[in-house]
Coordinates of C-alpha atoms and ligand atoms in Angstrom, one line a residue:
M1 CA 0.1 0.2 -0.2
K2 CA 1.0 3.3 -0.9
I3 CA 0.4 6.4 1.0
T4 CA 1.4 10.0 0.0
V5 CA 0.8 12.8 3.0
L6 CA 1.8 16.1 2.1
T7 CA 2.7 17.8 5.2
Q8 CA 4.5 21.1 6.1
F9 CA 6.6 19.5 8.8
P10 CA 7.3 16.1 7.0
E11 CA 10.5 15.8 9.5
I12 CA 8.2 14.4 12.0
F13 CA 7.1 11.9 10.4
A14 CA 10.8 9.8 9.6
P15 CA 10.8 8.6 13.3
V16 CA 7.4 7.0 13.6
M17 CA 7.3 6.3 10.1
G18 CA 11.1 3.8 10.4
S19 CA 10.7 2.0 14.1
S20 CA 8.9 -1.1 15.2
I21 CA 6.4 -2.7 13.9
L22 CA 5.9 0.3 11.2
G23 CA 10.0 -0.2 10.1
R24 CA 9.6 -3.9 9.7
A25 CA 6.0 -3.1 7.2
S26 CA 7.7 0.0 5.2
D27 CA 11.5 -2.4 4.6
A28 CA 9.5 -5.5 4.5
G29 CA 7.4 -3.4 1.2
L30 CA 4.3 -4.0 3.0
I31 CA 3.8 0.0 3.7
D32 CA 5.0 2.6 1.5
V33 CA 4.6 5.8 3.0
R34 CA 6.3 9.3 1.6
A35 CA 6.1 12.2 3.7
V36 CA 6.0 15.2 1.0
N37 CA 7.1 18.7 2.1
I38 CA 4.5 21.1 0.7
R39 CA 6.7 23.1 0.6
D40 CA 8.9 22.2 -1.7
Y41 CA 5.5 23.0 -4.6
S42 CA 5.4 26.9 -3.1
A43 CA 5.8 29.1 -6.5
D44 CA 6.4 31.3 -3.6
R45 CA 10.0 33.1 -3.7
H46 CA 10.6 32.2 0.2
R47 CA 8.8 29.2 -0.4
K48 CA 5.8 30.5 1.6
T49 CA 2.4 28.0 1.9
D50 CA 0.2 30.5 3.8
D51 CA -1.9 34.0 4.4
T52 CA -3.9 35.7 6.3
P53 CA -7.8 34.3 5.4
F54 CA -9.9 36.5 3.9
G55 CA -12.6 37.9 6.1
G56 CA -10.3 38.8 8.9
G57 CA -9.5 36.5 11.9
A58 CA -6.6 34.9 14.1
G59 CA -4.0 32.5 12.0
M60 CA -2.9 31.2 8.3
V61 CA -4.2 29.8 5.8
M62 CA -2.6 27.4 3.9
T63 CA -2.9 29.0 0.4
P64 CA -4.0 26.3 -2.5
Q65 CA -0.9 26.8 -4.6
P66 CA 1.2 24.2 -3.2
A67 CA -1.6 22.0 -2.4
F68 CA -2.9 22.2 -6.2
D69 CA 1.0 21.9 -7.9
A70 CA 1.9 18.6 -4.8
L71 CA -1.3 16.7 -5.5
R72 CA -1.1 17.3 -9.9
S73 CA 2.9 16.4 -9.4
L74 CA 2.1 13.3 -7.4
G75 CA -0.5 12.0 -10.1
A76 CA -3.6 12.8 -7.0
E77 CA -6.2 13.2 -10.2
G78 CA -9.3 10.6 -9.0
K79 CA -7.1 9.0 -6.2
R80 CA -9.4 9.1 -2.6
V81 CA -8.0 12.4 -1.1
L82 CA -8.0 12.3 2.5
Y83 CA -7.3 16.0 4.4
M84 CA -7.5 15.2 8.0
S85 CA -8.9 17.6 10.4
P86 CA -11.2 17.8 13.5
R87 CA -14.9 18.8 11.6
G88 CA -14.1 15.5 9.5
R89 CA -15.4 11.6 9.9
M90 CA -14.6 10.4 12.7
L91 CA -11.7 7.3 12.5
D92 CA -12.7 4.2 13.9
Y93 CA -12.6 1.0 13.2
S94 CA -14.9 0.6 10.0
L95 CA -13.2 3.3 8.3
A96 CA -9.6 1.5 8.8
E97 CA -10.4 -1.7 7.2
E98 CA -12.4 0.5 4.6
L99 CA -8.7 1.9 3.7
A100 CA -6.7 -1.2 4.5
A101 CA -8.3 -2.1 1.8
E102 CA -7.1 0.5 -0.2
E103 CA -3.9 0.1 -3.2
E104 CA -3.1 4.5 -2.6
F105 CA -4.4 7.3 -1.1
F106 CA -2.8 10.3 -0.3
I107 CA -3.4 12.9 3.5
L108 CA -3.1 16.2 3.6
C109 CA -2.2 17.8 6.7
G110 CA -3.1 21.1 7.5
H111 CA -1.2 23.3 9.8
Y112 CA -2.3 26.9 11.7
E113 CA -5.8 27.5 11.4
G114 CA -5.7 24.8 8.0
V115 CA -6.5 25.0 4.6
D116 CA -7.9 27.0 1.7
Q117 CA -11.6 25.0 0.8
R118 CA -11.1 25.1 -2.4
I119 CA -7.9 22.3 -1.7
I120 CA -10.7 20.1 -0.3
D121 CA -13.8 21.2 -2.6
A122 CA -11.3 21.0 -5.9
W123 CA -9.6 17.8 -5.0
N124 CA -12.9 15.9 -2.9
M125 CA -11.0 15.2 -0.2
E126 CA -12.7 13.3 2.5
E127 CA -12.4 14.8 5.6
V128 CA -11.2 12.3 8.1
S129 CA -10.4 13.4 12.4
I130 CA -9.5 11.2 15.1
G131 CA -11.1 12.8 17.8
D132 CA -13.2 15.7 18.7
Y133 CA -10.7 17.9 20.1
V134 CA -8.1 20.6 18.4
L135 CA -4.6 20.1 17.4
T136 CA -1.9 22.6 15.8
G137 CA -1.6 20.1 12.8
G138 CA -2.7 17.5 10.7
E139 CA 0.2 15.9 11.0
L140 CA -0.3 13.7 14.2
A141 CA -4.3 12.9 12.9
A142 CA -1.7 11.4 10.2
M143 CA 0.4 9.1 11.4
V144 CA -2.9 7.6 14.1
L145 CA -4.8 7.1 10.7
V146 CA -1.7 5.4 9.0
D147 CA -0.7 3.6 11.7
C148 CA -3.9 1.8 12.3
V149 CA -4.1 0.9 9.2
S150 CA -1.2 -1.0 8.4
R151 CA -1.8 -3.0 11.0
L152 CA -5.0 -4.3 9.0
I153 CA -2.8 -5.5 6.2
P154 CA -1.9 -8.7 6.1
G155 CA 1.5 -9.4 7.8
V156 CA 2.2 -6.5 9.3
L157 CA 1.2 -7.8 12.7
G158 CA 3.1 -11.4 13.5
S159 CA 0.1 -13.4 13.8
P160 CA -3.0 -12.5 12.2
E161 CA -5.5 -13.6 15.5
S162 CA -3.8 -10.9 17.0
L163 CA -6.1 -8.6 15.3
S164 CA -10.0 -10.3 15.1
E165 CA -9.2 -10.8 19.0
E166 CA -8.3 -7.3 20.0
S167 CA -10.4 -4.3 21.5
I168 CA -13.4 -3.0 19.3
Y169 CA -12.2 -5.2 16.5
S170 CA -13.9 -8.6 18.6
G171 CA -16.8 -6.0 19.2
L172 CA -15.8 -6.5 22.6
L173 CA -13.0 -4.5 24.6
E174 CA -9.9 -7.2 25.2
Y175 CA -9.7 -8.7 28.6
P176 CA -6.7 -8.4 30.6
Q177 CA -3.6 -9.7 30.1
Y178 CA -0.9 -11.1 32.1
T179 CA 3.1 -11.9 31.5
K180 CA 5.3 -13.7 34.0
P181 CA 6.3 -13.6 36.7
R182 CA 3.2 -15.0 38.4
N183 CA 3.5 -13.5 41.6
Y184 CA 4.7 -10.0 41.9
E185 CA 5.6 -8.7 44.7
G186 CA 2.6 -10.8 46.6
L187 CA -0.1 -9.7 43.1
E188 CA -1.0 -13.4 41.8
V189 CA -1.7 -13.4 38.6
P190 CA -5.3 -14.8 38.4
E191 CA -5.0 -18.5 38.5
V192 CA -7.2 -20.2 35.7
L193 CA -5.0 -18.9 33.3
T194 CA -2.1 -21.2 35.0
N195 CA -3.9 -24.4 35.0
G196 CA -3.4 -24.8 30.8
N197 CA -7.1 -25.6 30.2
H198 CA -7.8 -24.0 27.4
K199 CA -11.5 -23.8 27.1
L200 CA -11.5 -22.3 31.2
I201 CA -9.4 -19.7 29.7
H202 CA -10.8 -19.1 27.0
L203 CA -14.2 -18.5 29.2
W204 CA -13.2 -16.3 31.8
Q205 CA -11.2 -14.4 29.5
L206 CA -14.6 -14.2 27.6
R207 CA -16.5 -13.0 30.7
E208 CA -14.3 -10.4 31.9
S209 CA -14.0 -9.0 28.2
L210 CA -17.6 -8.9 28.7
I211 CA -17.7 -7.2 32.3
L212 CA -15.8 -4.9 31.5
T213 CA -17.7 -3.9 27.9
K214 CA -20.9 -3.8 30.0
K215 CA -19.3 -1.3 32.4
R216 CA -17.4 0.9 29.7
R217 CA -19.5 0.6 26.5
P218 CA -23.2 0.1 27.2
D219 CA -23.4 0.7 23.2
M220 CA -20.6 -1.7 22.6
F221 CA -22.0 -3.8 24.6
A222 CA -25.7 -4.3 23.1
E223 CA -24.3 -4.2 19.7
Y224 CA -22.4 -7.4 20.5
V225 CA -25.6 -8.9 22.8
R226 CA -27.9 -8.4 19.3
T227 CA -25.6 -10.0 16.4
H228 CA -23.6 -12.6 18.4
N229 CA -26.0 -15.3 18.1
N230 CA -23.9 -17.9 17.5
L231 CA -22.6 -18.8 20.8
T232 CA -21.8 -22.2 22.2
K233 CA -23.9 -22.8 25.6
D234 CA -20.7 -22.5 27.9
E235 CA -20.8 -19.1 26.1
K236 CA -24.2 -18.5 26.0
K237 CA -23.9 -19.4 29.4
V238 CA -21.6 -16.9 30.8
L239 CA -23.5 -13.8 28.4
D240 CA -26.3 -14.7 30.0
D241 CA -25.2 -14.1 33.2
V242 CA -22.9 -11.2 32.9
L243 CA -26.5 -9.5 31.6
S244 CA -27.7 -10.8 34.7
L245 CA -25.0 -8.9 37.2
E246 CA -26.0 -5.8 38.5
D247 CA -24.0 -2.7 37.9
Ligands
LIG301 N1 -9.7 25.7 12.6 C1 -9.7 24.9 12.2 C2 -8.7 24.0 12.8 C3 -7.7 24.4 12.4 S1 -6.4 23.0 13.3 C4 -11.1 24.7 12.7 O1 -11.4 25.2 13.8 O2 -11.4 23.8 11.7 C5 -4.7 22.6 12.3 C6 -5.0 21.3 11.4 O3 -4.9 20.3 12.7 C7 -5.7 21.2 10.5 O4 -5.8 21.8 9.9 C8 -6.1 19.9 10.7 O5 -5.7 19.6 9.7 C9 -5.3 19.4 12.4 N2 -6.1 18.7 13.2 C10 -6.7 19.6 14.0 N3 -7.2 18.9 14.4 C11 -7.4 17.3 13.8 C12 -8.4 16.6 14.6 N4 -8.9 16.8 15.5 N5 -8.4 15.2 13.9 C13 -7.7 15.4 12.8 N6 -6.8 16.2 12.4 C14 -6.6 17.6 12.5

């Protein structure tokens, strides 16, 4: 998958894209993320990319020329172009899955006050938000998006089952995880996890997931109860038990 990010601060991307899972995925050729400096496309003598807003107000707005020229010369015509923006569609797992199926897309990062509306309109950009708060620039938001999309690409994570069992993707929040040692300063790992009975372990994990989800994300819990009609008898018993618990 090829992702081209247009930004005034491409250097922000290098450490994130070069480290850990994303770094390995790049080395393996599974993802190809390019951060392009939009200033390089500015026709201005001082490589300016922003100007004051018409109508007044604080801050600077990205001018159309560098963005149009960059998008044209990078071949974005007819391609999916996202603009990171607090006004946008909220990034969630369904959008991440949708993007993971693409071969190529572009991301524009705004900075300061944002970008001239004509850039968004003429390039038919999809605005995407990473949450109800305002960042100083779209770079961190773009990296969040690239990160969560990348780990859905086959081969990027070690084992594919780590995906389907995870929070959100499984329809539930994840159960608590423990590692060695079994006893740390008197704090014990739950007994059931250490006895090697996989069926009991599975039912314990399901129960913990259900309890946590019911408490923290009642919306997600209700959806799970509505859609999971294929539970085994034992799983159904666990679910009925959790349903009967007082909040
Ligand atoms: N004046 C704009 C906010 C500009 S914030 C407004 O009120 O809508 C500067 C840049 O940060 C934006 O151009 C956008 O690219 C990015 N940004 C800020 N908050 C964001 C969020 N929640 N999600 C995605 N991008 C965001």
